PDB file of C-alpha atoms in Angstrom:
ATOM      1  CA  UNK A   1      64.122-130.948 -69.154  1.00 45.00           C
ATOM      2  CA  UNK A   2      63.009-131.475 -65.381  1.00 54.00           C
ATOM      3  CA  UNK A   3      65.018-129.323 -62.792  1.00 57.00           C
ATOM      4  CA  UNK A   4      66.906-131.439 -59.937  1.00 61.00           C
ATOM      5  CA  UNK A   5      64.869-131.478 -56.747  1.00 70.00           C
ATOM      6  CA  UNK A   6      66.390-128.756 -54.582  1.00 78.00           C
ATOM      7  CA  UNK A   7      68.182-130.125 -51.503  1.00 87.00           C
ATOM      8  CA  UNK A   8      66.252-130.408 -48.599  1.00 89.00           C
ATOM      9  CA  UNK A   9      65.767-131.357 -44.866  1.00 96.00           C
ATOM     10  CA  UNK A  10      63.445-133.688 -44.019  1.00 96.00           C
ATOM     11  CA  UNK A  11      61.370-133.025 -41.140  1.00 97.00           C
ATOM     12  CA  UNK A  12      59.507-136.078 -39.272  1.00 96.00           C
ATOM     13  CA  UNK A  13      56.583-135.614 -37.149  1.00 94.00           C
ATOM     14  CA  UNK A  14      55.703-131.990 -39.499  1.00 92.00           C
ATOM     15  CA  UNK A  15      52.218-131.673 -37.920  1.00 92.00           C
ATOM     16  CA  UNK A  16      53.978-130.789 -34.249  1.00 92.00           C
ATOM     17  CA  UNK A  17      53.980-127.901 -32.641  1.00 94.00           C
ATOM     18  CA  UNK A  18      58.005-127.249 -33.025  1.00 96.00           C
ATOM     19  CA  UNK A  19      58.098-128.979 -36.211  1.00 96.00           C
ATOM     20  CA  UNK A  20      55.850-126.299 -37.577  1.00 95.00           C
ATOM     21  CA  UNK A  21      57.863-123.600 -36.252  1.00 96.00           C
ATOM     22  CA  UNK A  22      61.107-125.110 -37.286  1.00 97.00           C
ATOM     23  CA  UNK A  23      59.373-125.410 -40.563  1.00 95.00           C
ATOM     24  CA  UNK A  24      58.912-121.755 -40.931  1.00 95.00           C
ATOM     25  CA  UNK A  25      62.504-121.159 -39.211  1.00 96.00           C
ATOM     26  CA  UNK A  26      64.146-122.959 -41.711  1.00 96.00           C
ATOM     27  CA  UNK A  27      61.706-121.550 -44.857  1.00 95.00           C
ATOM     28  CA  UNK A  28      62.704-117.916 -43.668  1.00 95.00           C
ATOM     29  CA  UNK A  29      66.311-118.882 -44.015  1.00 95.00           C
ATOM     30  CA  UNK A  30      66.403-119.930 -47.449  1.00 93.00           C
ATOM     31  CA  UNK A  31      66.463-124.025 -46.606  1.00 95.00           C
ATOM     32  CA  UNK A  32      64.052-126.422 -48.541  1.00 93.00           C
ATOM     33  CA  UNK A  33      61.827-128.277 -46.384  1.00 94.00           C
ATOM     34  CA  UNK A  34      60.445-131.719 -46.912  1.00 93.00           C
ATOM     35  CA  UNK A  35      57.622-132.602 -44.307  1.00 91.00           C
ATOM     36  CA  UNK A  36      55.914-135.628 -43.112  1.00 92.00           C
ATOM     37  CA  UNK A  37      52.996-136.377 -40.759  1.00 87.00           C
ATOM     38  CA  UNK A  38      50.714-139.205 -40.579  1.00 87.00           C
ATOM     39  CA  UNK A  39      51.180-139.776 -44.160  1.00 88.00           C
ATOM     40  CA  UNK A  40      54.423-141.746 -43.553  1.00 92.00           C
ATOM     41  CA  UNK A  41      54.472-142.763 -40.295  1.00 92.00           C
ATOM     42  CA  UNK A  42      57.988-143.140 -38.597  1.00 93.00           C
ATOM     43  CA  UNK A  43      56.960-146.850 -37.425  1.00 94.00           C
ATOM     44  CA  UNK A  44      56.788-147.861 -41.168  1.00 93.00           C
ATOM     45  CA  UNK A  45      60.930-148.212 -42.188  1.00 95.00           C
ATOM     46  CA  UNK A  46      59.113-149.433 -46.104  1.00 94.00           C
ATOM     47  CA  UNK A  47      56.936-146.318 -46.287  1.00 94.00           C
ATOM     48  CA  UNK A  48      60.206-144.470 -45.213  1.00 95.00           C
ATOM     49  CA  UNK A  49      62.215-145.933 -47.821  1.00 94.00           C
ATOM     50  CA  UNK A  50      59.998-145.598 -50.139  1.00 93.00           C
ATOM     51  CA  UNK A  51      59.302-141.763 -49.291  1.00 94.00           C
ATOM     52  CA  UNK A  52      62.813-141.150 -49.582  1.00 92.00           C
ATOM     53  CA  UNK A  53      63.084-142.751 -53.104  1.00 90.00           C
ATOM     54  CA  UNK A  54      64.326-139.826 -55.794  1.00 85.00           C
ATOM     55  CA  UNK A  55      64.096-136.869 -53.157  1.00 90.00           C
ATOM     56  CA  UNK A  56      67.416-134.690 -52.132  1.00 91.00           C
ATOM     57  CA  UNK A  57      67.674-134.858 -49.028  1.00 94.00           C
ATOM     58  CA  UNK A  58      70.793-133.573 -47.008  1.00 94.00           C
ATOM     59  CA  UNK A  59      69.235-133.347 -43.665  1.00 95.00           C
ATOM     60  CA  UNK A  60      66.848-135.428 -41.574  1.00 97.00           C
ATOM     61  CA  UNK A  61      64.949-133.933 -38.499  1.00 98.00           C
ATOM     62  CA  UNK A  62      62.705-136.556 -36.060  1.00 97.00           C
ATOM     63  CA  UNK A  63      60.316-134.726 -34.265  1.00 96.00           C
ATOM     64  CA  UNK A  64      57.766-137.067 -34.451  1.00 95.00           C
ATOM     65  CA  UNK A  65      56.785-138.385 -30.838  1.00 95.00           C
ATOM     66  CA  UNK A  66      54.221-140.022 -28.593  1.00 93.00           C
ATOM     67  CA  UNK A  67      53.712-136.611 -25.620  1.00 93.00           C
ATOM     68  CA  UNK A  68      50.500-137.529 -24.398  1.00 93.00           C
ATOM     69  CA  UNK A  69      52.555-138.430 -20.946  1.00 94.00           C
ATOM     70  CA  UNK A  70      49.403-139.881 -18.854  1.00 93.00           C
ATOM     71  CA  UNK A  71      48.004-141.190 -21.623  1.00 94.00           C
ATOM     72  CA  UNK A  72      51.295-143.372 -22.169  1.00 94.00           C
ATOM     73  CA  UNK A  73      51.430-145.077 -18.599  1.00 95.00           C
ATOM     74  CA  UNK A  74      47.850-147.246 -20.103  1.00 95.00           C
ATOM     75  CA  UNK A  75      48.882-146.767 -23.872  1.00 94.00           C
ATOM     76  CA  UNK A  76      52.492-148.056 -23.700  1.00 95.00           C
ATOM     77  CA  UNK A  77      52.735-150.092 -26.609  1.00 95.00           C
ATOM     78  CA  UNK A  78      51.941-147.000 -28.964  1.00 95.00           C
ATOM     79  CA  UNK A  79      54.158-145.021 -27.048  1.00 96.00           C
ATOM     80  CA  UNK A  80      57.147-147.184 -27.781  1.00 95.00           C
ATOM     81  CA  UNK A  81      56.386-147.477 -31.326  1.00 95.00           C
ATOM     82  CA  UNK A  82      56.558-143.724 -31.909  1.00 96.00           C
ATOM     83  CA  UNK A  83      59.047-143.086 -29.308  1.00 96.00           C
ATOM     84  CA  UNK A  84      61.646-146.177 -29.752  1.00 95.00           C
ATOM     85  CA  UNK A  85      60.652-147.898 -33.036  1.00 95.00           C
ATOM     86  CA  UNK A  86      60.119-144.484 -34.921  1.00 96.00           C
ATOM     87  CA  UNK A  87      63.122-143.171 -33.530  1.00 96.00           C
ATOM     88  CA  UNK A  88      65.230-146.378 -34.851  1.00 96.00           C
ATOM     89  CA  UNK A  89      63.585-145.687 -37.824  1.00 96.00           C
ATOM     90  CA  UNK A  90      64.983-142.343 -38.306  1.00 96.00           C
ATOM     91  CA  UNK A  91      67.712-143.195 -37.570  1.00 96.00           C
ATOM     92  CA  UNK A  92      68.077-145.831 -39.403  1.00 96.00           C
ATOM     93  CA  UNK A  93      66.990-143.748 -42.545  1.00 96.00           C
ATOM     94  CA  UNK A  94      69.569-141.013 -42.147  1.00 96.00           C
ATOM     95  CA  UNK A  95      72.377-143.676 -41.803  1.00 95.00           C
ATOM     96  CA  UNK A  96      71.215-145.514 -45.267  1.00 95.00           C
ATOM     97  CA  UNK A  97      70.691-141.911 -46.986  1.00 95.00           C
ATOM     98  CA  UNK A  98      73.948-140.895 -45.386  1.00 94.00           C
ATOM     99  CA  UNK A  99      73.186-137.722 -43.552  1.00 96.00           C
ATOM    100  CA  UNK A 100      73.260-136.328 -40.746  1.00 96.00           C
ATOM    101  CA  UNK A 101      70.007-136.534 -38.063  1.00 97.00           C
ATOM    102  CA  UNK A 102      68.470-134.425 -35.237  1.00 98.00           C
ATOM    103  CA  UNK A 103      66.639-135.681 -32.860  1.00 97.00           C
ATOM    104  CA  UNK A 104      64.758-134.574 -30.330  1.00 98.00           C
ATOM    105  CA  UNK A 105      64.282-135.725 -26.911  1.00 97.00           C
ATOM    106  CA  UNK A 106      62.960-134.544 -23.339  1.00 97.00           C
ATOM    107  CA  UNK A 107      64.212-133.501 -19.683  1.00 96.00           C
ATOM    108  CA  UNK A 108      61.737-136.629 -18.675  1.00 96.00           C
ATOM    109  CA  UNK A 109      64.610-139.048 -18.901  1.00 97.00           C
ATOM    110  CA  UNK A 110      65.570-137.823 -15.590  1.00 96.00           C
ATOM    111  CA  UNK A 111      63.654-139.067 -12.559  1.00 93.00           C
ATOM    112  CA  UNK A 112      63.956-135.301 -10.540  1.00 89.00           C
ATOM    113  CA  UNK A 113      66.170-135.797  -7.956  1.00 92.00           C
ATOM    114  CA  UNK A 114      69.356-133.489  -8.845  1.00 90.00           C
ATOM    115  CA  UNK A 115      69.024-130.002  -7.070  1.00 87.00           C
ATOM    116  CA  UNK A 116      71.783-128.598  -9.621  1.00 92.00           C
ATOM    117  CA  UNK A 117      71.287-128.153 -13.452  1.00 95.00           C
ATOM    118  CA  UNK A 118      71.237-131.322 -15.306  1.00 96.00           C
ATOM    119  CA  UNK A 119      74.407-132.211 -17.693  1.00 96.00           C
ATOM    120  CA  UNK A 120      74.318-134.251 -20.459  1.00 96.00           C
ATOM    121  CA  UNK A 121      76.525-137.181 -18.694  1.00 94.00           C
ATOM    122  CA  UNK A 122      74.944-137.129 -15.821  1.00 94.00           C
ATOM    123  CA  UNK A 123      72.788-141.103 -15.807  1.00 94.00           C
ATOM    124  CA  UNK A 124      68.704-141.042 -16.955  1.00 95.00           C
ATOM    125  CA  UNK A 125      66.587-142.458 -14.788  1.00 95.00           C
ATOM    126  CA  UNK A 126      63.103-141.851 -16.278  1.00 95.00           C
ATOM    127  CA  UNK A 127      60.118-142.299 -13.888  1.00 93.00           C
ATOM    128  CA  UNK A 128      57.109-142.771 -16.642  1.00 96.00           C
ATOM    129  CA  UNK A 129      56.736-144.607 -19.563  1.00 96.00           C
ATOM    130  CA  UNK A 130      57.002-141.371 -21.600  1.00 96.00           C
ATOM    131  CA  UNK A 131      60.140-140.724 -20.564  1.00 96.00           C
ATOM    132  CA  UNK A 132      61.240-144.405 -20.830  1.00 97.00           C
ATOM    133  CA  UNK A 133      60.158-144.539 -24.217  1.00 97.00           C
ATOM    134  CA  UNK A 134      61.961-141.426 -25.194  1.00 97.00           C
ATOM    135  CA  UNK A 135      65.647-142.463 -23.345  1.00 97.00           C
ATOM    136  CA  UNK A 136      64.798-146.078 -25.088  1.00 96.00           C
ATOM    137  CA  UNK A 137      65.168-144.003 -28.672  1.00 96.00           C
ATOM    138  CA  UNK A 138      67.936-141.761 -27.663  1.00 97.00           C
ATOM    139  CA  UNK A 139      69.763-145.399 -27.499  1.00 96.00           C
ATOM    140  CA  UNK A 140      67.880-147.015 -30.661  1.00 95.00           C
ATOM    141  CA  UNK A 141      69.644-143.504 -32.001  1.00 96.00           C
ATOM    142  CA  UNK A 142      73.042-143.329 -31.156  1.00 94.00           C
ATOM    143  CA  UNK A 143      73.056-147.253 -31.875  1.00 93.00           C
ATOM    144  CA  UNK A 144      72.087-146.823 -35.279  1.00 93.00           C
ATOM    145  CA  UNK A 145      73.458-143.468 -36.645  1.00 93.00           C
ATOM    146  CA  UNK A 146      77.354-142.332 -35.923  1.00 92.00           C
ATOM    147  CA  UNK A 147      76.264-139.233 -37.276  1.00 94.00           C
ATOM    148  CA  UNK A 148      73.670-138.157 -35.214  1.00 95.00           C
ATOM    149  CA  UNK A 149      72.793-135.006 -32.276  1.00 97.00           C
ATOM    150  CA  UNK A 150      70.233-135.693 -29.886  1.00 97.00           C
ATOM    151  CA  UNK A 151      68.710-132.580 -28.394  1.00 98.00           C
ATOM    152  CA  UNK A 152      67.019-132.803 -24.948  1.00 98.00           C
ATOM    153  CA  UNK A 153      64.358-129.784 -24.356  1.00 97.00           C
ATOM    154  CA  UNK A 154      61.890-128.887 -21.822  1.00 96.00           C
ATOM    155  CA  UNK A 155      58.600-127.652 -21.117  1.00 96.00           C
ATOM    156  CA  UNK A 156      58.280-126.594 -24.739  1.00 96.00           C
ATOM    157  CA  UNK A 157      55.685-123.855 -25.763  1.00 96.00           C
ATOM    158  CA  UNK A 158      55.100-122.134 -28.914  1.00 95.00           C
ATOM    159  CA  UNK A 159      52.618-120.774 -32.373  1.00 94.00           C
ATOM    160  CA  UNK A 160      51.178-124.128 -33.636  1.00 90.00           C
ATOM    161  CA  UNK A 161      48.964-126.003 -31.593  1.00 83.00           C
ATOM    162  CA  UNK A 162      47.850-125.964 -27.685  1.00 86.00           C
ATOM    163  CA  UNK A 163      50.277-125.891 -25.047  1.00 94.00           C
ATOM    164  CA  UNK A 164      50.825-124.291 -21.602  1.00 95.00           C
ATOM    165  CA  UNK A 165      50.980-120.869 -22.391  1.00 96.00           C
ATOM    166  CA  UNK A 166      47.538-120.706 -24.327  1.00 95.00           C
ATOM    167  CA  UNK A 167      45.432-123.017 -21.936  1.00 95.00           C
ATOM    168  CA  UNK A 168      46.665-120.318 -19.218  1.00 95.00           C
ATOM    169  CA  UNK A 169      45.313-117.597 -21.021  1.00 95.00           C
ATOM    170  CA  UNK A 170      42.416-119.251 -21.684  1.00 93.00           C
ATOM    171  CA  UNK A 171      41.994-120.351 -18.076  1.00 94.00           C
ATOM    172  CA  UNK A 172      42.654-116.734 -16.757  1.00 95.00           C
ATOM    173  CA  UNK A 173      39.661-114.932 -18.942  1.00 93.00           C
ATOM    174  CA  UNK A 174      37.190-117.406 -17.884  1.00 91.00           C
ATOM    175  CA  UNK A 175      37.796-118.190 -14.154  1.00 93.00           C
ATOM    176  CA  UNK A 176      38.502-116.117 -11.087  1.00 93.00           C
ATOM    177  CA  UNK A 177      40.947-118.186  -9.699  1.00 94.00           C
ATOM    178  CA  UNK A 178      43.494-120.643 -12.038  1.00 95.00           C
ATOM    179  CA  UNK A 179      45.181-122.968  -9.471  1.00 95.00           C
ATOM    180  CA  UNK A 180      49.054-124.025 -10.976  1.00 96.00           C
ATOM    181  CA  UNK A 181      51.509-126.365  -9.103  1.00 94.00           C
ATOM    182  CA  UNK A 182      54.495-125.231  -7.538  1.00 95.00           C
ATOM    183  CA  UNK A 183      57.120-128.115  -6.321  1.00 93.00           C
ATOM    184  CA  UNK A 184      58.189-128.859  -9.967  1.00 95.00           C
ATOM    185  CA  UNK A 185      60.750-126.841 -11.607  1.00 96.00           C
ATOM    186  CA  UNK A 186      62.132-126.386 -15.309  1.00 96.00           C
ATOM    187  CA  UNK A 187      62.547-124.091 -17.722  1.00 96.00           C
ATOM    188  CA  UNK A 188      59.730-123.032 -20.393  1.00 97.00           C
ATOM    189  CA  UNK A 189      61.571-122.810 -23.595  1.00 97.00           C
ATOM    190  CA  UNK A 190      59.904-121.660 -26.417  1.00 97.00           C
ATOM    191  CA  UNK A 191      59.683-123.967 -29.868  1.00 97.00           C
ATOM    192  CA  UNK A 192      61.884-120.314 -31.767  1.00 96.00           C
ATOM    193  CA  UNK A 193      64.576-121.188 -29.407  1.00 97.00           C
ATOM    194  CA  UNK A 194      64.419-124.637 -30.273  1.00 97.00           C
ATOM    195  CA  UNK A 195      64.474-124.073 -34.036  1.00 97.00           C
ATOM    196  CA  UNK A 196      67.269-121.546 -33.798  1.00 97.00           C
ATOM    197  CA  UNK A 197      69.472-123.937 -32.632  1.00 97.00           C
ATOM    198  CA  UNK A 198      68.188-126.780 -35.458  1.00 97.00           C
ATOM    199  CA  UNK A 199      68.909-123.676 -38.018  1.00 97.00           C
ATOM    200  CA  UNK A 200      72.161-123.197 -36.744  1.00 96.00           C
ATOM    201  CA  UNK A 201      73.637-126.950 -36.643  1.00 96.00           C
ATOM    202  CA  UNK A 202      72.469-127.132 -40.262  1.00 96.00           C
ATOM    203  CA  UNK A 203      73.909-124.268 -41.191  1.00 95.00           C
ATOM    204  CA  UNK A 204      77.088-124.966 -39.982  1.00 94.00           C
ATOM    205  CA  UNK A 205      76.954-128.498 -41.685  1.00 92.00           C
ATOM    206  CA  UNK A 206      76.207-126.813 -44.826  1.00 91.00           C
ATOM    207  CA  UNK A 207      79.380-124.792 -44.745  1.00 91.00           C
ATOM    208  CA  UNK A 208      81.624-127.963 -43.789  1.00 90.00           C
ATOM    209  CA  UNK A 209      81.940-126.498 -40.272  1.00 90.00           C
ATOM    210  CA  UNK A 210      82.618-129.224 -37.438  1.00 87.00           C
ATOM    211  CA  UNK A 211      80.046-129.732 -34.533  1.00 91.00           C
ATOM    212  CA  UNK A 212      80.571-132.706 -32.254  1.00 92.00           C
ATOM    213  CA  UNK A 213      77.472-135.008 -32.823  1.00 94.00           C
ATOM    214  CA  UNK A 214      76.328-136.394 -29.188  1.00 95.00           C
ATOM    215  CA  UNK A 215      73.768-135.413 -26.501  1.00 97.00           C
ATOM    216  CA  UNK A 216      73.279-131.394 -26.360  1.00 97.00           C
ATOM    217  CA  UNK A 217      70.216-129.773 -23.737  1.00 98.00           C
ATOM    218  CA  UNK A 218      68.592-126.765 -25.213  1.00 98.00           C
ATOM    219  CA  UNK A 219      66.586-124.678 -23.293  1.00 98.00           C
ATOM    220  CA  UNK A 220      65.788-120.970 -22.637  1.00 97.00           C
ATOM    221  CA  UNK A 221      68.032-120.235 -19.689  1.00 96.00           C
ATOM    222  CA  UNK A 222      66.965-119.570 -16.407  1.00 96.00           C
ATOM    223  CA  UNK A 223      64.389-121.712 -14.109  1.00 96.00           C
ATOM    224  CA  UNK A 224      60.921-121.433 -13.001  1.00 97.00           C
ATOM    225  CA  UNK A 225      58.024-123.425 -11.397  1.00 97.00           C
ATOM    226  CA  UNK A 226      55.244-124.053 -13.616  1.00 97.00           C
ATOM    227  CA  UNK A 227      53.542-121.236 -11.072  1.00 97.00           C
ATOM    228  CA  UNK A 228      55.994-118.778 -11.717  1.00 97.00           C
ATOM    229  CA  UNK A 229      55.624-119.587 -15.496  1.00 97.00           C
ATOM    230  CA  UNK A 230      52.099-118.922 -14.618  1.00 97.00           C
ATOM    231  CA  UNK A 231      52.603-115.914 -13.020  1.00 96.00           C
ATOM    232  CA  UNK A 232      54.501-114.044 -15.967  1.00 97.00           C
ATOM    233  CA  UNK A 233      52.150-115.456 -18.345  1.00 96.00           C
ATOM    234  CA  UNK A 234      49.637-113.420 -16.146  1.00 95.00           C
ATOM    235  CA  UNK A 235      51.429-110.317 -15.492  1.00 94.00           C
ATOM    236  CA  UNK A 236      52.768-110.108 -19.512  1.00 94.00           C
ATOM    237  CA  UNK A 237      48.992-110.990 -20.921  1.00 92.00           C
ATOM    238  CA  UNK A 238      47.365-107.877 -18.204  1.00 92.00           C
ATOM    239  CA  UNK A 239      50.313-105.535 -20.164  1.00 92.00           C
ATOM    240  CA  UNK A 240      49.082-106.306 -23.459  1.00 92.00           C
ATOM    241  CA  UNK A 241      45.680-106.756 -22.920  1.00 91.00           C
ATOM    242  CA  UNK A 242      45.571-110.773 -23.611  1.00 91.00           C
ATOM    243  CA  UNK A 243      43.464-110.750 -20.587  1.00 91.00           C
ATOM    244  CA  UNK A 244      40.209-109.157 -19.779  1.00 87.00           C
ATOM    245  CA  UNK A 245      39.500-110.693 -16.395  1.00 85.00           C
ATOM    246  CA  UNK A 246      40.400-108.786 -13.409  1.00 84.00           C
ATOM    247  CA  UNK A 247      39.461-110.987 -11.107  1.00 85.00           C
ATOM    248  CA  UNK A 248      41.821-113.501 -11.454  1.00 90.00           C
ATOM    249  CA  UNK A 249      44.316-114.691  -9.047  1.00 93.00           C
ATOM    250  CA  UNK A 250      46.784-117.212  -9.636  1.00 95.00           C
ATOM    251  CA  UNK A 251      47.013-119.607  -6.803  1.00 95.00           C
ATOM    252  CA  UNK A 252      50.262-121.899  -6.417  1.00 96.00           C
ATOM    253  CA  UNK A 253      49.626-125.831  -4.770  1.00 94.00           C
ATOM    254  CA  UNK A 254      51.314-129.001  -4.621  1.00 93.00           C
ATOM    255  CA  UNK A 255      51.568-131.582  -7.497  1.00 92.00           C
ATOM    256  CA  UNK A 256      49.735-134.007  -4.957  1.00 88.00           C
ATOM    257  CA  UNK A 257      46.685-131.780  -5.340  1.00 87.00           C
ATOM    258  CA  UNK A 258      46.714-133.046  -9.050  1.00 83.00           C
ATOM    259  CA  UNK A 259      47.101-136.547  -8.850  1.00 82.00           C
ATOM    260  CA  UNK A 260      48.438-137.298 -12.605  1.00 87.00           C
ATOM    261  CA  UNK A 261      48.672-141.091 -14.321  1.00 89.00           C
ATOM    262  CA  UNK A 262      52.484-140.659 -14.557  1.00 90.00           C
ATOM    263  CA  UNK A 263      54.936-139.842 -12.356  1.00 87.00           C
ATOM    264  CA  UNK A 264      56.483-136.080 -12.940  1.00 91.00           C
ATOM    265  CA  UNK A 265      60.012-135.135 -11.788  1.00 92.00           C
ATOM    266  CA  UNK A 266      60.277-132.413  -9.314  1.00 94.00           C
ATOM    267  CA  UNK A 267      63.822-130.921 -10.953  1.00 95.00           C
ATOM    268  CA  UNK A 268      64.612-130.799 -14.744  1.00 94.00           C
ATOM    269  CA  UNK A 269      66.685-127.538 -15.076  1.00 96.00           C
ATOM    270  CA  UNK A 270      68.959-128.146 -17.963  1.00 96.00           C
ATOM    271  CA  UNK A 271      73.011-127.477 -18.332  1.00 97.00           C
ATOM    272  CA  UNK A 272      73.022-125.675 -21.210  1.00 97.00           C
ATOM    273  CA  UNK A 273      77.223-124.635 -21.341  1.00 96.00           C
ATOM    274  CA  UNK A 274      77.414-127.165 -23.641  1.00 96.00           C
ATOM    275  CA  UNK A 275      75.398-126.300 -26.906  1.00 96.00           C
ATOM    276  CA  UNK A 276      75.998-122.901 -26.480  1.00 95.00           C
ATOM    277  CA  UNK A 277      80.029-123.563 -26.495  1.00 94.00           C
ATOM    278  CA  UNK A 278      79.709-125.726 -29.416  1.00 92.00           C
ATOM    279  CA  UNK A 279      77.738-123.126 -31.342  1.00 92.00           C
ATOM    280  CA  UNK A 280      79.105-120.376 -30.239  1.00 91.00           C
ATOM    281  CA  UNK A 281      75.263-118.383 -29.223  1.00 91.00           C
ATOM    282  CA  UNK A 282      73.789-117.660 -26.669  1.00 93.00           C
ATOM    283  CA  UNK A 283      70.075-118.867 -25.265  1.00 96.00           C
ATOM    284  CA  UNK A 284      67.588-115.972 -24.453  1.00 97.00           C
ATOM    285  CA  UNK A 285      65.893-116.254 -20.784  1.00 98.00           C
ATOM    286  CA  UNK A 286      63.104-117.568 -20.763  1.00 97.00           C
ATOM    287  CA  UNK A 287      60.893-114.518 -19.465  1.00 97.00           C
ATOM    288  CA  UNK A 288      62.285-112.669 -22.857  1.00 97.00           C
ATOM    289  CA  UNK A 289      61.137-115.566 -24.812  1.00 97.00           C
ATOM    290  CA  UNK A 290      57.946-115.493 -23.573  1.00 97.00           C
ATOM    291  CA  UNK A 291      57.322-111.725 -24.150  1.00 96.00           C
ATOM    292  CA  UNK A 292      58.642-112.087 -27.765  1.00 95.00           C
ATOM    293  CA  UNK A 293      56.401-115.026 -28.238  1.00 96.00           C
ATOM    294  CA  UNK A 294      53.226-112.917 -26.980  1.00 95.00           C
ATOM    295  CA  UNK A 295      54.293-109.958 -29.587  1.00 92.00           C
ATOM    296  CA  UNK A 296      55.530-112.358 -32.637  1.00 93.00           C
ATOM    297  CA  UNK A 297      52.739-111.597 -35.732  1.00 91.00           C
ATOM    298  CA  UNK A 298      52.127-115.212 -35.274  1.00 91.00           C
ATOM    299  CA  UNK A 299      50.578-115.452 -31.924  1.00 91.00           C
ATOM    300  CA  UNK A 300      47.100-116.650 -32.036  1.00 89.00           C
ATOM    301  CA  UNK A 301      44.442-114.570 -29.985  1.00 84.00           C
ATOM    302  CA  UNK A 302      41.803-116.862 -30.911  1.00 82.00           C
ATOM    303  CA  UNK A 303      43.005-119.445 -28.638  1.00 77.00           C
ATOM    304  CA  UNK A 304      42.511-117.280 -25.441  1.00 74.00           C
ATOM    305  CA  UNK A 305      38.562-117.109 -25.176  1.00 71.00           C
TER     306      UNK A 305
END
C-alpha cells in the first residue's frame, strides 16, 4: 500500500539564492519541501495546475522573480511576466489549493525620497521597471489571495549564488583599489534572516496560531551605504583571512559615477516594528549577520579568487 505524500510547502522560484536557503531552513526544521524552477514556470497557471495535481501541499512560497534590475528597463515584457503574471499565478494557485502564500517583494517599490524608515502604509512609488513590476504583483497578490503575506526585503545576500558580498571579496583580492557608491542607503539583510522569518509564519500556521496576513518589511536592522557594507565586508574578510590583498583600499563615490540603466532610490531603510510585533522575534543587525554568514559551514571560499 503507497504511503500518503507527506505535507509540504511549495517553494516557487527553488533555484534562487533565498529559495535555496529557505530550502535548507525549512529541511533543518523538520518541514517537507516541494521545489520548482524552470521546470514549471510561474507564467504557466496549466503547468501549475497540473504540478499541483495529487501533491500535499499546505504551504505555497513565490520566490520566483525577474532581479536583473538594468536588464528590466530594455527587457520589460519578461519582467512583468515573472514579476506580475507569475505572481498572479501564485497566487492564484494558493487560493484554488486553499492555503496560505508568501510572497516576496522588494524595498524598490519606493522611489527614495523618505529620510525616515519606510512603513508598510506609507504609498510606493517605484522609479524602474523592476520595481514596477514587483508593486504590480504585490497587487495581482492581494487581489487574488485573502490569505496571503507579502514580505518586502532589501539588499539581500546570502550561500547560493553571486551577490554583493562575494563579488566584494572577489574584487578586493584582485585589485588595489574597489571603488563602492555612497549616496544610497539600505540595509544588507542576509537570505537566514529572511528564511527565519518564512520558518516562523509557517510554524505558527501549523499550530493554528493567528498572524495578520498583509504587507510585513523584513530586514536585518540597522542601515548602511552600500560603502559602509563594503567596508565591513573588508574589515571582517582581513580578520578571517578571506582576503590576501593588502593593498586594497576601499574608495566611496557617487551613484552618478556609475551611470546604471535604471533608476536606484537613494533611501530604502525598512520599518521593521511591525513583523517583529506580530512574531514576537527579534531581527539581528546586520553587521552580526554578516559575520555569521562569513563563519556559517556553508560559506563558499571558492567564490573569492
Amino acid at each position: 500500500m503507497n504511503q500518503p505524500e507527506p505535507k509540504s510547502v511549495w517553494i516557487l522560484g527553488a533555484e534562487g539564492m533565498l529559495a535555496k536557503e529557505l530550502c535548507r531552513t525549512l529541511t533543518q526544521n523538520n518541514i517537507s519541501v516541494t521545489g520548482t524552477g524552470r521546470e514549471v514556470s510561474v507564467t504557466d497557471f496549466s503547468g501549475l495546475k497540473a504540478f499541483a495535481r495529487n501533491r500535499n501541499i499546505f504551504f505555497i512560497v513565490n520566490c520566483a522573480a525577474y532581479t536583473k534590475v538594468d536588464d528590466a528597463e530594455t527587457d520589460e515584457e519578461t519582467a512583468r511576466n515573472v514579476n506580475c503574471l507569475g505572481a498572479e499565478n501564485a497566487a492564484r494557485m494558493a487560493s484554488l489549493l486553499s492555503v496560505p502564500l508568501i510572497h516576496i517583494s522588494t524595498d524598490y517599490v519606493f522611489d527614495g525620497s523618505s529620510s525616515s524608515p519606510l512603513r508598510e502604509e506609507m504609498a510606493a512609488n517605484p522609479l524602474n521597471v523592476y520595481g514596477k513590476t514587483k508593486y504590480e504583483g504585490e497587487k495581482e497578490v492581494s487581489s487574488c489571495c485573502a490569505d496571503c503575506y507579502i514580505l518586502r526585503t532589501s539588499w539581500l545576500y546570502g550561500f547560493y549564488g553571486n551577490n554583493f558580498v562575494y563579488k566584494m571579496l572577489s574584487l578586493m583580492n584582485k585589485n588595489k583599489t574597489v571603488r563602492v557608491v555612497n549616496d544610497q542607503t539600505g540595509c544588507p539583510t542576509s537570505c537566514a534572516t529572511v528564511s527565519k522569518v518564512i520558518l516562523k509564519i509557517i510554524q505558527k500556521r501549523l499550530k493554528n496560531e493567528k498572524v495578520s496576513c498583509g504587507i510585513y518589511h523584513v530586514t536585518d536592522s540597522g542601515s548602511a551605504t552600500w560603502f559602509d557594507f563594503a567596508c565591513t565586508i573588508y574589515e571582517e574578510g582581513k580578520k578571517l583571512s578571506l582576503i590576501k590583498n593588502d593593498e586594497c583600499r576601499i574608495i566611496p563615490c557617487s551613484t552618478g559615477d556609475f551611470p546604471q540603466k535604471a533608476v536606484r532610490p537613494f533611501y530604502s531603510v525598512m520599518d521593521t516594528k511591525k513583523i517583529q510585533e506580530k512574531l514576537n522575534v527579534s531581527l539581528p543587525y546586520w553587521k552580526d549577520s554578516l559575520k555569521e554568514f562569513f563563519c556559517s559551514p556553508f560559506f563558499r571560499k571558492e567564490m573569492l579568487f
